[in-house]
Tab-separated table of C-alpha atoms in Angstrom:
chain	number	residue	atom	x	y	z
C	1	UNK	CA	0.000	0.000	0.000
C	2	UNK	CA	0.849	3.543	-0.201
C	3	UNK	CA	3.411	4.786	2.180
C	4	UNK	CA	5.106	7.691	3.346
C	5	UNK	CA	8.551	8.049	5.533
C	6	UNK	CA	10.324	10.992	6.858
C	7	UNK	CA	12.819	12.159	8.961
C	8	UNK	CA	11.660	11.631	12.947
C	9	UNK	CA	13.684	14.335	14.623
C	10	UNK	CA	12.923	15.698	16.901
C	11	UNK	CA	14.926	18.847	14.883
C	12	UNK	CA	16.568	21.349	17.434
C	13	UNK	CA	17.138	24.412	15.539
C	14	UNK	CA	18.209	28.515	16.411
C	15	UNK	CA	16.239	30.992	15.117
C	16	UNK	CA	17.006	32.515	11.729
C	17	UNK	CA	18.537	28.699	10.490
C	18	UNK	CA	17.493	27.175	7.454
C	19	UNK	CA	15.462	23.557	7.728
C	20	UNK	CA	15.089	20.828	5.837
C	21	UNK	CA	12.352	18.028	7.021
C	22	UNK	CA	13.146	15.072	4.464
C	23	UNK	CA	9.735	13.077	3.123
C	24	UNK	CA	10.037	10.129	0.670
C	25	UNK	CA	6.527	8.109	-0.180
C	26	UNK	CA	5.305	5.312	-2.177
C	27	UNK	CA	2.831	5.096	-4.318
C	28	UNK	CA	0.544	3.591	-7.267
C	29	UNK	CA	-0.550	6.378	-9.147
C	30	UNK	CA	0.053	10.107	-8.510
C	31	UNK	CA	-0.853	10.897	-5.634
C	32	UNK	CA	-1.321	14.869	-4.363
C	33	UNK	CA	1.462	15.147	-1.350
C	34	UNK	CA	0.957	17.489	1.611
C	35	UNK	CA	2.490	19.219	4.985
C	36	UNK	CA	0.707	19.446	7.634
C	37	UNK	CA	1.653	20.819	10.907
C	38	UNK	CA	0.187	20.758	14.526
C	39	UNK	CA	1.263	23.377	16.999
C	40	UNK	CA	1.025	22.152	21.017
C	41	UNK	CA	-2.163	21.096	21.873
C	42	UNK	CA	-4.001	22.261	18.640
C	43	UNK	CA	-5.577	19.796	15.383
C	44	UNK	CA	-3.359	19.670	11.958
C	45	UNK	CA	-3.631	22.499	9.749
C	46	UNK	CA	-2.866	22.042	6.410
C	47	UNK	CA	0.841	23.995	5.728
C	48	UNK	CA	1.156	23.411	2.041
C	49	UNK	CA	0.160	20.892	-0.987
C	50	UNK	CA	1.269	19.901	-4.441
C	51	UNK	CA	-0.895	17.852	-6.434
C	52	UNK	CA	1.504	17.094	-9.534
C	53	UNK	CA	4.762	16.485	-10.378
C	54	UNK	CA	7.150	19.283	-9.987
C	55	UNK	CA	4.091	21.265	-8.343
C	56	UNK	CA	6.006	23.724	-5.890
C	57	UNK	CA	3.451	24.138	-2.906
C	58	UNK	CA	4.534	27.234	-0.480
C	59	UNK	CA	3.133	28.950	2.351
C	60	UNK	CA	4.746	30.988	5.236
C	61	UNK	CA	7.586	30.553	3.944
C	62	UNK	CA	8.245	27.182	3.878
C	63	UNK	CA	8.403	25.502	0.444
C	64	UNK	CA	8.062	21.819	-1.007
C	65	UNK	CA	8.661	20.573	-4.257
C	66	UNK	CA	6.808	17.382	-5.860
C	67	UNK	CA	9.372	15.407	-7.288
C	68	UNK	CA	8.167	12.348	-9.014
C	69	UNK	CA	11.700	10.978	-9.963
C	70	UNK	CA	13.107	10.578	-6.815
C	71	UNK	CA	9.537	10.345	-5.327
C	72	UNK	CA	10.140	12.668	-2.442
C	73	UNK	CA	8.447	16.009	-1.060
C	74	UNK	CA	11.220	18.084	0.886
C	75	UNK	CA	10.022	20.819	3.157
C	76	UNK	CA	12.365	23.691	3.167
C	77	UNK	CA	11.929	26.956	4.494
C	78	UNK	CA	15.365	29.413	4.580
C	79	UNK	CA	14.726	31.536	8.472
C	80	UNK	CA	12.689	29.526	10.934
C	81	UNK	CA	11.569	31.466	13.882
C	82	UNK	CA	10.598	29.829	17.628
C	83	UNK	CA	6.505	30.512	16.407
C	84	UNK	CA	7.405	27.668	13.878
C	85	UNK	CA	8.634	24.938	16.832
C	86	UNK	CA	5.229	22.568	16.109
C	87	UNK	CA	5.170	18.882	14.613
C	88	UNK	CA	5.371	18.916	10.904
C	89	UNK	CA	3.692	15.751	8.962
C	90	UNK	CA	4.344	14.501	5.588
C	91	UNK	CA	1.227	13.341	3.969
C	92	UNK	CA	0.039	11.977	0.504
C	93	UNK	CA	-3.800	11.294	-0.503
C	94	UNK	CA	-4.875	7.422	-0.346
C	95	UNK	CA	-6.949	7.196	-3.643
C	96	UNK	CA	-9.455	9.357	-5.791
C	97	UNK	CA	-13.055	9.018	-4.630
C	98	UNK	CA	-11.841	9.425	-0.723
C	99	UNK	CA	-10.407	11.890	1.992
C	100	UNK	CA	-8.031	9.603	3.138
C	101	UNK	CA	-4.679	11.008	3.918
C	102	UNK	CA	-1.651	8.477	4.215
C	103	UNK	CA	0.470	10.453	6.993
C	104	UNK	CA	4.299	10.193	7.448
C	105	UNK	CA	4.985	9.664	11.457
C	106	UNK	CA	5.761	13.526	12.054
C	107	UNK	CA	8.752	15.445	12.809
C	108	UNK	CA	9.169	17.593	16.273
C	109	UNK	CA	10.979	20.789	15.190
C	110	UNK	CA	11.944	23.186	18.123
C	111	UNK	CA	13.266	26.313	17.294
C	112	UNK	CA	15.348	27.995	19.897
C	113	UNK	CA	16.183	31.900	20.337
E	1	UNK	CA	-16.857	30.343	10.736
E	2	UNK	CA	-16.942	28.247	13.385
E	3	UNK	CA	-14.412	25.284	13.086
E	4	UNK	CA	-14.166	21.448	13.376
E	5	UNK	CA	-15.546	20.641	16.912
E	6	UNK	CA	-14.833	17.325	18.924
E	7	UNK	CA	-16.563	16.339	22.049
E	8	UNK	CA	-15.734	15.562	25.027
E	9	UNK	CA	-11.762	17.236	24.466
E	10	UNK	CA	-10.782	14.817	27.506
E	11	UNK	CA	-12.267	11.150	29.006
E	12	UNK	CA	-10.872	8.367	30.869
E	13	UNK	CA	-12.285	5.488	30.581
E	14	UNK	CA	-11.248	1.492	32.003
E	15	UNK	CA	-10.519	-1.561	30.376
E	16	UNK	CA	-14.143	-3.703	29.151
E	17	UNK	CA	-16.193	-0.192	28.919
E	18	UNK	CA	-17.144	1.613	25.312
E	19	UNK	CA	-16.836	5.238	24.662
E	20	UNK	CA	-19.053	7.338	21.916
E	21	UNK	CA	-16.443	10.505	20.654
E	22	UNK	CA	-18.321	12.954	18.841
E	23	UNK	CA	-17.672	15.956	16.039
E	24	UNK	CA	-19.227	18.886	14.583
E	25	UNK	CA	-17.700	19.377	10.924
E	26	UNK	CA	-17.181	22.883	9.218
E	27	UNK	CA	-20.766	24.376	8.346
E	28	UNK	CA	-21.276	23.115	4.392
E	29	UNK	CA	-18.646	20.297	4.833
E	30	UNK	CA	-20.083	16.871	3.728
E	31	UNK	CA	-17.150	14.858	4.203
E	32	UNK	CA	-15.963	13.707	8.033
E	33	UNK	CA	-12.821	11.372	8.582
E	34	UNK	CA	-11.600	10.167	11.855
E	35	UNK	CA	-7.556	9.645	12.304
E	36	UNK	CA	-6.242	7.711	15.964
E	37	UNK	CA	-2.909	9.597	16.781
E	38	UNK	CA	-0.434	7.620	19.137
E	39	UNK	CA	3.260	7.977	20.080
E	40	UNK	CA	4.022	4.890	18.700
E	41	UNK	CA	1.866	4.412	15.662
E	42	UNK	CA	1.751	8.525	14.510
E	43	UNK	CA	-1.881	8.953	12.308
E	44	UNK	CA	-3.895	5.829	11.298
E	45	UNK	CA	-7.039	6.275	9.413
E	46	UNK	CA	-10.123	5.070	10.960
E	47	UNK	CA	-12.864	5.938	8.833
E	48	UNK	CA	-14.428	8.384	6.146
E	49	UNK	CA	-18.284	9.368	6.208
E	50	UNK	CA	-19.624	11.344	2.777
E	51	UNK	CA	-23.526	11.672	3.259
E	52	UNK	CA	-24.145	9.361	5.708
E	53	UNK	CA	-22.257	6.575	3.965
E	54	UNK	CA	-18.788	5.292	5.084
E	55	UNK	CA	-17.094	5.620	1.799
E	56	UNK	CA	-13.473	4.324	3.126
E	57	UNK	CA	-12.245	2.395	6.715
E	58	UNK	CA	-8.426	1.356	7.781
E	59	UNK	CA	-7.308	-1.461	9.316
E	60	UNK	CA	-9.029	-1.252	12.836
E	61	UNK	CA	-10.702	-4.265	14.165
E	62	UNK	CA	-14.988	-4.251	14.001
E	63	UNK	CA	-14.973	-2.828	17.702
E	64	UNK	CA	-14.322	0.452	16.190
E	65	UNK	CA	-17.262	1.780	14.610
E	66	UNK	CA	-19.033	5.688	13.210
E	67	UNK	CA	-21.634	6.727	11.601
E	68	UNK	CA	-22.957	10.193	10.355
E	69	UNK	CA	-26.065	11.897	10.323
E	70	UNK	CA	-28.169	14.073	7.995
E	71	UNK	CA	-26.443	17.482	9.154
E	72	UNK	CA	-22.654	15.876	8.718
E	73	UNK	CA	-22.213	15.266	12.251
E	74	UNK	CA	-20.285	12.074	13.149
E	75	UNK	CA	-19.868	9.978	15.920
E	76	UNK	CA	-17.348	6.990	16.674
E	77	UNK	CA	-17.815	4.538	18.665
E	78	UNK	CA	-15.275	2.337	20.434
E	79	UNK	CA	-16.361	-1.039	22.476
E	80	UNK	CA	-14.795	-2.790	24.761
E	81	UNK	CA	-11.960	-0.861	25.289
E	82	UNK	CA	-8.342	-1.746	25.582
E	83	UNK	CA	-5.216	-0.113	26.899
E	84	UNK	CA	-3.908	0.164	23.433
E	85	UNK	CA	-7.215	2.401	22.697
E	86	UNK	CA	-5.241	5.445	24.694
E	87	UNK	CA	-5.010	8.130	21.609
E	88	UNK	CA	-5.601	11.021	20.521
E	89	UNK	CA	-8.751	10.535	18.323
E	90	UNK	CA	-8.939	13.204	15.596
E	91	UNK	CA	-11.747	14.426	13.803
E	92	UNK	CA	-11.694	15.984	9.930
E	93	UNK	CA	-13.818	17.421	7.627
E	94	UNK	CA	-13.859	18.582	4.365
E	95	UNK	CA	-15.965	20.616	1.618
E	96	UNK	CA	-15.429	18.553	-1.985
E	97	UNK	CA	-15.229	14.777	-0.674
E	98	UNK	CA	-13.778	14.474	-4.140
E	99	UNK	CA	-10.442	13.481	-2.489
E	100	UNK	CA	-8.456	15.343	-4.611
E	101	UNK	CA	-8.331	18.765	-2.448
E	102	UNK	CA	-7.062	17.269	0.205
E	103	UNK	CA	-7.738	20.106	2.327
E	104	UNK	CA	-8.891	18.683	5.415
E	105	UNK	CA	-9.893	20.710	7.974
E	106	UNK	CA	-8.585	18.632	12.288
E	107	UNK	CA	-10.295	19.599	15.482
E	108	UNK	CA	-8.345	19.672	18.544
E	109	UNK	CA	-9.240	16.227	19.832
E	110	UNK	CA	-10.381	14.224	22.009
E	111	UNK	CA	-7.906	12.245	24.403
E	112	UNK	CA	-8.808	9.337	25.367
E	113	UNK	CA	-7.246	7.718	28.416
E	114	UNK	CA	-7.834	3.809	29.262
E	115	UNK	CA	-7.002	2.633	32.386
């Protein structure tokens, strides 16, 4: 079945460095690929989304580029700040039809001043 | 607009009892998923409801169950409870249902503690 893995962390970071949260998946078909991120004690919010290859999704700065060769989904984002410490998820979508979201097992990123 | 609401936020519950979790989708959203979050096992899909119908369910044995009603509001169900039931049991909804958004919209919760 579809599957998605990335980099478990937890990520300790300064303020102002640049982060990269790796995300690799497998898939039949082409699947749309997502970040979402939960801050402490709140629900997921969607971050950013690509639905086709080479689809660059962005949003508050972070980035994420849909690469279908190497099958991966990078988030990048060049100046993290302590409001962006919060668990990022990888995610792809299961199948057409459905709402079901394949999620990566998240990755703790604390940002530090 | 008022967001995804999930009731009760917090329960504990023991070993052998059942538990009823409910949530209030986004006004004009059709589609509700449920997603159990652990430590361990990170987001697992229970279930999908698009009007009234469960359209999709994961790999969770039968004492897991939902259902939706007319307005979009869900409800899960969980028998006999175990001490691997402790989770985080998210709610979802979203507008299209046609899967291909992907926008889904979480509520906070509800924690579920087994004893």
């Amino acid at each position: 079945g579809n599957s998605v893995t990335q980099m478990e962390g937890p990520v300790t970071l300064s303020e102002e460095a640049f982060l990269t949260i790796n995300c690799t998946y497998t898939a039949t078909g082409y699947p749309s690929l997502f970040w979402y991120v939960q801050y402490p004690g709140e629900g997921l919010q969607l971050l950013l989304k690509a639905t086709k290859a080479d689809d660059k999704g962005s949003n508050k700065g972070f980035e994420a580029t849909y690469r279908k060769e190497t099958t991966s989904f990078h988030l990048e984002k060049g100046s993290v700040q302590v409001s962006d410490s919060a668990v990022y998820f990888c995610a792809l979508s299961d199948q057409g039809g459905s709402e079901k979201l394949v999620f990566g097992k998240g990755t703790k990123l604390t940002v530090n001043p | 607009k008022a967001g995804v609401t999930q009731t009760p936020r917090y329960l504990i519950k023991t070993r052998g009892q059942q538990v009823t979790l409910s949530c209030s989708p986004i006004s004009g959203h059709r589609s509700v998923s449920w997603y159990q979050q652990t430590p361990g096992q990170g987001l697992q899909f229970l279930f999908e409801y698009f009007s009234e119908t469960q359209r999709n369910k994961g790999n969770f044995p039968g004492r897991f169950s939902g259902r939706q009603f007319s307005n979009s509001r869900s409800e899960m169900n969980v028998s006999t409870l175990e001490l691997g039931d402790s989770a985080l049991y998210l709610c979802a909804s979203s507008m299209a249902g046609t899967g291909i958004n992907g926008e889904l919209f979480f509520g906070e919760g509800s924690r579920l503690t087994v004893l």
